[in-house]
mmCIF file of C-alpha atoms in Angstrom:
data_model
loop_
_atom_site.group_PDB
_atom_site.id
_atom_site.type_symbol
_atom_site.label_atom_id
_atom_site.label_comp_id
_atom_site.label_asym_id
_atom_site.label_seq_id
_atom_site.Cartn_x
_atom_site.Cartn_y
_atom_site.Cartn_z
ATOM 1 C CA MET A 1 85.279 -110.047 70.547
ATOM 2 C CA LYS A 2 89.396 -111.104 70.190
ATOM 3 C CA ARG A 3 88.878 -110.648 66.650
ATOM 4 C CA LEU A 4 87.647 -107.405 66.703
ATOM 5 C CA TRP A 5 90.999 -106.069 69.136
ATOM 6 C CA VAL A 6 93.347 -108.009 66.822
ATOM 7 C CA LEU A 7 91.659 -106.346 63.498
ATOM 8 C CA LEU A 8 92.289 -103.447 65.364
ATOM 9 C CA ALA A 9 95.752 -103.706 66.415
ATOM 10 C CA PHE A 10 97.334 -104.779 63.629
ATOM 11 C CA GLY A 11 95.821 -101.412 62.222
ATOM 12 C CA VAL A 12 97.262 -99.654 64.628
ATOM 13 C CA LEU A 13 100.735 -101.104 63.994
ATOM 14 C CA LEU A 14 100.109 -100.099 60.508
ATOM 15 C CA PRO A 15 102.873 -97.670 58.599
ATOM 16 C CA ALA A 16 101.347 -94.721 57.806
ATOM 17 C CA THR A 17 102.110 -94.760 53.770
ATOM 18 C CA ALA A 18 99.713 -98.103 54.177
ATOM 19 C CA ARG A 19 97.213 -95.847 55.695
ATOM 20 C CA ALA A 20 94.814 -94.527 52.871
ATOM 21 C CA GLU A 21 96.412 -90.956 52.395
ATOM 22 C CA SER A 22 94.765 -87.661 54.053
ATOM 23 C CA ILE A 23 95.404 -85.208 50.432
ATOM 24 C CA ALA A 24 93.726 -81.658 49.951
ATOM 25 C CA ILE A 25 93.781 -80.278 47.142
ATOM 26 C CA SER A 26 91.711 -77.393 46.572
ATOM 27 C CA LEU A 27 91.171 -73.842 43.831
ATOM 28 C CA GLN A 28 93.082 -71.333 45.499
ATOM 29 C CA SER A 29 92.603 -68.470 43.148
ATOM 30 C CA THR A 30 91.612 -67.739 39.624
ATOM 31 C CA SER A 31 91.616 -64.815 37.516
ATOM 32 C CA GLY A 32 91.059 -64.022 33.957
ATOM 33 C CA GLY A 33 88.229 -66.301 33.312
ATOM 34 C CA PHE A 34 89.643 -69.442 35.321
ATOM 35 C CA THR A 35 87.181 -72.251 35.618
ATOM 36 C CA GLY A 36 87.940 -75.616 38.161
ATOM 37 C CA GLY A 37 86.810 -79.302 37.418
ATOM 38 C CA SER A 38 85.577 -81.547 40.524
ATOM 39 C CA THR A 39 89.418 -83.336 42.064
ATOM 40 C CA ALA A 40 89.186 -87.500 42.635
ATOM 41 C CA VAL A 41 92.853 -88.571 44.445
ATOM 42 C CA ASN A 42 92.730 -92.878 44.060
ATOM 43 C CA THR A 43 96.310 -94.111 45.199
ATOM 44 C CA HIS A 44 98.200 -92.308 43.394
ATOM 45 C CA ALA A 45 96.557 -90.550 41.215
ATOM 46 C CA ILE A 46 94.933 -87.397 41.126
ATOM 47 C CA ASP A 47 92.217 -85.660 38.034
ATOM 48 C CA LEU A 48 90.885 -83.026 38.865
ATOM 49 C CA GLY A 49 88.730 -82.871 36.281
ATOM 50 C CA THR A 50 87.611 -80.155 33.603
ATOM 51 C CA ILE A 51 88.887 -77.327 33.597
ATOM 52 C CA VAL A 52 87.940 -74.092 31.544
ATOM 53 C CA VAL A 53 91.347 -72.223 30.296
ATOM 54 C CA PRO A 54 90.426 -69.002 28.667
ATOM 55 C CA ALA A 55 93.473 -67.093 27.085
ATOM 56 C CA GLY A 56 95.742 -65.331 29.428
ATOM 57 C CA SER A 57 93.850 -67.269 32.725
ATOM 58 C CA VAL A 58 95.175 -68.504 35.757
ATOM 59 C CA GLY A 59 94.312 -70.717 37.971
ATOM 60 C CA THR A 60 95.828 -72.231 41.398
ATOM 61 C CA TYR A 61 95.974 -74.980 42.916
ATOM 62 C CA LEU A 62 96.696 -75.871 46.659
ATOM 63 C CA ILE A 63 98.319 -79.250 47.881
ATOM 64 C CA LYS A 64 98.584 -80.280 50.573
ATOM 65 C CA GLY A 65 99.537 -84.158 52.005
ATOM 66 C CA LEU A 66 101.247 -86.254 49.568
ATOM 67 C CA GLN A 67 102.896 -89.350 50.746
ATOM 68 C CA GLU A 68 106.937 -88.820 50.494
ATOM 69 C CA GLY A 69 108.697 -89.448 47.960
ATOM 70 C CA ALA A 70 106.134 -91.034 45.654
ATOM 71 C CA ASN A 71 105.100 -90.358 42.743
ATOM 72 C CA TYR A 72 102.252 -88.875 41.370
ATOM 73 C CA VAL A 73 100.498 -89.008 38.429
ATOM 74 C CA VAL A 74 98.129 -85.532 37.854
ATOM 75 C CA SER A 75 95.636 -85.512 34.930
ATOM 76 C CA LEU A 76 93.278 -83.234 33.285
ATOM 77 C CA ILE A 77 90.770 -82.246 30.988
ATOM 78 C CA VAL A 78 91.312 -78.587 29.226
ATOM 79 C CA SER A 79 88.659 -76.641 27.798
ATOM 80 C CA GLY A 80 88.497 -73.124 26.631
ATOM 81 C CA THR A 81 91.689 -73.476 23.645
ATOM 82 C CA PRO A 82 89.343 -72.161 20.706
ATOM 83 C CA ASN A 83 91.926 -69.452 20.727
ATOM 84 C CA TRP A 84 95.431 -69.865 22.586
ATOM 85 C CA ASP A 85 97.860 -72.794 21.922
ATOM 86 C CA THR A 86 100.026 -72.976 25.051
ATOM 87 C CA LEU A 87 99.963 -74.758 28.991
ATOM 88 C CA ARG A 88 102.176 -73.581 31.706
ATOM 89 C CA ALA A 89 102.500 -75.567 34.502
ATOM 90 C CA GLU A 90 104.526 -74.691 37.039
ATOM 91 C CA LEU A 91 105.456 -75.338 41.339
ATOM 92 C CA LEU A 92 105.876 -72.905 43.708
ATOM 93 C CA ASP A 93 107.226 -74.071 47.370
ATOM 94 C CA PRO A 94 106.213 -72.492 50.327
ATOM 95 C CA VAL A 95 109.279 -69.941 51.919
ATOM 96 C CA SER A 96 110.617 -69.802 55.143
ATOM 97 C CA ASP A 97 110.770 -74.346 55.178
ATOM 98 C CA GLY A 98 114.893 -74.165 55.062
ATOM 99 C CA ASN A 99 115.602 -75.319 51.219
ATOM 100 C CA ASP A 100 115.313 -71.981 49.727
ATOM 101 C CA ALA A 101 119.011 -70.657 49.847
ATOM 102 C CA LEU A 102 119.517 -71.779 46.005
ATOM 103 C CA ASP A 103 115.645 -69.457 45.390
ATOM 104 C CA PRO A 104 116.305 -66.876 43.053
ATOM 105 C CA LYS A 105 116.715 -63.753 44.397
ATOM 106 C CA THR A 106 113.792 -61.342 42.735
ATOM 107 C CA GLN A 107 110.599 -63.572 42.057
ATOM 108 C CA ALA A 108 109.034 -62.869 39.386
ATOM 109 C CA ALA A 109 105.434 -60.647 39.893
ATOM 110 C CA TYR A 110 102.475 -63.185 39.645
ATOM 111 C CA VAL A 111 104.425 -65.191 43.052
ATOM 112 C CA PRO A 112 102.495 -64.983 45.559
ATOM 113 C CA SER A 113 103.454 -63.925 49.018
ATOM 114 C CA GLY A 114 104.662 -66.857 50.863
ATOM 115 C CA TYR A 115 106.369 -68.954 48.262
ATOM 116 C CA SER A 116 108.772 -68.743 45.948
ATOM 117 C CA THR A 117 109.525 -71.050 42.611
ATOM 118 C CA SER A 118 110.889 -74.689 42.609
ATOM 119 C CA ASN A 119 114.544 -74.511 42.803
ATOM 120 C CA ASN A 120 116.673 -78.182 42.728
ATOM 121 C CA LEU A 121 116.721 -79.115 46.658
ATOM 122 C CA ASP A 122 113.109 -77.912 47.883
ATOM 123 C CA GLY A 123 111.994 -81.396 47.268
ATOM 124 C CA LEU A 124 109.315 -80.020 44.454
ATOM 125 C CA SER A 125 109.314 -81.990 40.191
ATOM 126 C CA PHE A 126 107.077 -83.208 38.265
ATOM 127 C CA ALA A 127 108.663 -86.747 38.931
ATOM 128 C CA GLN A 128 111.634 -86.147 36.078
ATOM 129 C CA ASP A 129 112.830 -89.560 35.371
ATOM 130 C CA SER A 130 110.864 -91.390 36.650
ATOM 131 C CA ALA A 131 109.392 -92.553 33.917
ATOM 132 C CA LEU A 132 105.593 -90.892 33.639
ATOM 133 C CA SER A 133 103.323 -89.804 30.592
ATOM 134 C CA ARG A 134 103.937 -86.424 29.992
ATOM 135 C CA SER A 135 101.173 -85.715 27.740
ATOM 136 C CA ALA A 136 98.681 -83.084 26.144
ATOM 137 C CA ILE A 137 96.237 -85.096 23.652
ATOM 138 C CA PHE A 138 93.611 -83.389 21.391
ATOM 139 C CA ALA A 139 91.303 -84.751 18.129
ATOM 140 C CA GLY A 140 93.719 -85.148 15.714
ATOM 141 C CA GLY A 141 97.252 -84.909 17.393
ATOM 142 C CA THR A 142 99.185 -83.947 20.579
ATOM 143 C CA GLY A 143 100.710 -81.179 22.098
ATOM 144 C CA LYS A 144 104.946 -80.037 22.020
ATOM 145 C CA LEU A 145 106.261 -80.952 25.505
ATOM 146 C CA THR A 146 108.848 -78.326 27.180
ATOM 147 C CA ALA A 147 110.560 -79.092 29.885
ATOM 148 C CA ASP A 148 112.782 -76.888 32.864
ATOM 149 C CA GLU A 149 113.305 -79.059 35.666
ATOM 150 C CA MET A 150 117.061 -78.322 35.700
ATOM 151 C CA THR A 151 117.619 -75.047 36.690
ATOM 152 C CA ASN A 152 117.263 -73.196 39.794
ATOM 153 C CA MET A 153 114.977 -71.056 37.735
ATOM 154 C CA GLY A 154 111.896 -73.215 38.490
ATOM 155 C CA ASP A 155 110.085 -76.471 38.028
ATOM 156 C CA ILE A 156 108.519 -75.683 34.739
ATOM 157 C CA LEU A 157 106.094 -77.420 31.679
ATOM 158 C CA THR A 158 104.743 -76.180 28.712
ATOM 159 C CA PHE A 159 102.684 -78.240 26.537
ATOM 160 C CA ALA A 160 102.873 -75.761 23.166
ATOM 161 C CA SER A 161 100.771 -76.519 19.453
ATOM 162 C CA LEU A 162 97.833 -77.378 21.455
ATOM 163 C CA GLY A 163 94.799 -77.853 18.838
ATOM 164 C CA SER A 164 91.112 -76.149 19.687
ATOM 165 C CA GLY A 165 88.384 -77.897 22.089
ATOM 166 C CA MET A 166 89.136 -80.152 24.511
ATOM 167 C CA VAL A 167 92.872 -81.538 25.201
ATOM 168 C CA ARG A 168 93.890 -83.679 27.949
ATOM 169 C CA VAL A 169 96.767 -83.191 29.482
ATOM 170 C CA THR A 170 98.926 -85.398 32.412
ATOM 171 C CA PHE A 171 102.065 -85.198 34.445
ATOM 172 C CA GLY A 172 104.041 -86.322 37.179
ATOM 173 C CA LEU A 173 104.124 -84.928 40.322
ATOM 174 C CA ARG A 174 106.723 -85.263 43.653
ATOM 175 C CA ASN A 175 106.705 -84.733 47.138
ATOM 176 C CA TYR A 176 110.006 -85.207 48.947
ATOM 177 C CA GLY A 177 109.008 -83.526 52.047
ATOM 178 C CA SER A 178 106.910 -80.167 51.921
ATOM 179 C CA ASN A 179 103.936 -79.740 53.595
ATOM 180 C CA ALA A 180 101.508 -78.016 51.070
ATOM 181 C CA PHE A 181 102.617 -76.271 47.469
ATOM 182 C CA LEU A 182 101.525 -74.646 45.413
ATOM 183 C CA LEU A 183 100.758 -75.826 41.148
ATOM 184 C CA ARG A 184 100.007 -73.117 39.406
ATOM 185 C CA LEU A 185 98.472 -73.572 35.463
ATOM 186 C CA ASN A 186 98.600 -70.888 33.286
ATOM 187 C CA ALA A 187 96.958 -70.255 29.208
ATOM 188 C CA ASN A 188 99.882 -67.814 27.940
ATOM 189 C CA GLY A 189 100.250 -69.093 24.392
ATOM 190 C CA SER A 190 99.399 -65.636 21.782
ATOM 191 C CA PRO A 191 95.256 -65.900 20.882
ATOM 192 C CA THR A 192 94.307 -66.068 17.837
ATOM 193 C CA PRO A 193 91.831 -64.197 15.795
ATOM 194 C CA GLU A 194 88.581 -64.901 15.709
ATOM 195 C CA PRO A 195 86.200 -65.620 13.367
ATOM 196 C CA ALA A 196 83.965 -62.243 13.537
ATOM 197 C CA SER A 197 87.352 -59.704 14.538
ATOM 198 C CA MET A 198 88.975 -62.212 11.058
ATOM 199 C CA LEU A 199 85.759 -61.121 8.771
ATOM 200 C CA LEU A 200 86.512 -57.229 10.444
ATOM 201 C CA LEU A 201 89.451 -57.020 9.583
ATOM 202 C CA GLY A 202 88.478 -58.209 6.137
ATOM 203 C CA THR A 203 85.330 -56.230 5.741
ATOM 204 C CA GLY A 204 87.798 -53.328 6.792
ATOM 205 C CA LEU A 205 90.647 -53.793 4.341
ATOM 206 C CA ALA A 206 88.227 -54.604 1.316
ATOM 207 C CA GLY A 207 86.797 -51.245 2.339
ATOM 208 C CA LEU A 208 89.745 -49.676 2.648
ATOM 209 C CA ALA A 209 90.263 -51.168 -1.011
ATOM 210 C CA ALA A 210 87.807 -49.827 -2.831
ATOM 211 C CA TYR A 211 88.326 -46.645 -1.321
ATOM 212 C CA ARG A 212 92.324 -45.994 -2.461
ATOM 213 C CA ARG A 213 90.660 -47.304 -5.907
ATOM 214 C CA ARG A 214 87.875 -44.136 -5.988
ATOM 215 C CA ARG A 215 90.318 -41.778 -5.463
ATOM 216 C CA ALA A 216 92.466 -42.680 -8.142
ATOM 217 C CA ALA A 217 89.208 -42.671 -10.625
ATOM 218 C CA ASN A 218 88.930 -39.356 -9.783
ATOM 219 C CA ARG A 219 91.981 -38.057 -10.199
#
């Protein structure tokens, strides 16, 4: 019995960072057919599962409870890429949290009410300068990464030149003190013509050429 009390007391005295984290991740909103997968958190690794992202679709995750100042590795499998090639990830910060002075005065139309784009002093980042992996890997190649984290316009990662099929995306995430924030993912690449559409286009051009030949022969 005495040993049990000692263990309980030791657990109470442990610092909060040594205890299990209470991290909550939920898919807050979707549009355009975006479908989120099952989310799992293991220490400082966040797995968003397999998500379906049709061209032009958007998915926004609400993230709460990340340990302050810690680096996390976020990974996900992206499905539904045959008709687009660019995935954009952006962090959105709650307003009225005392660090909004550097936010752009005019916010983009897609930023939901109560949030703003992330500035350099609001405590959110994609863990720049932390040497965490940032990649988009698919069968036969890797995507091209562009980052905008050193301006007050926002914290944005863009993975371009993605191949068709399944893509594994990995990036870092760091929270310096925000209680909750949004991670916005969207497919903003230009859709490429599907085979059926290309076939119809080809048939239409062939028909036009035949019409012109017949018209020329009748003159």
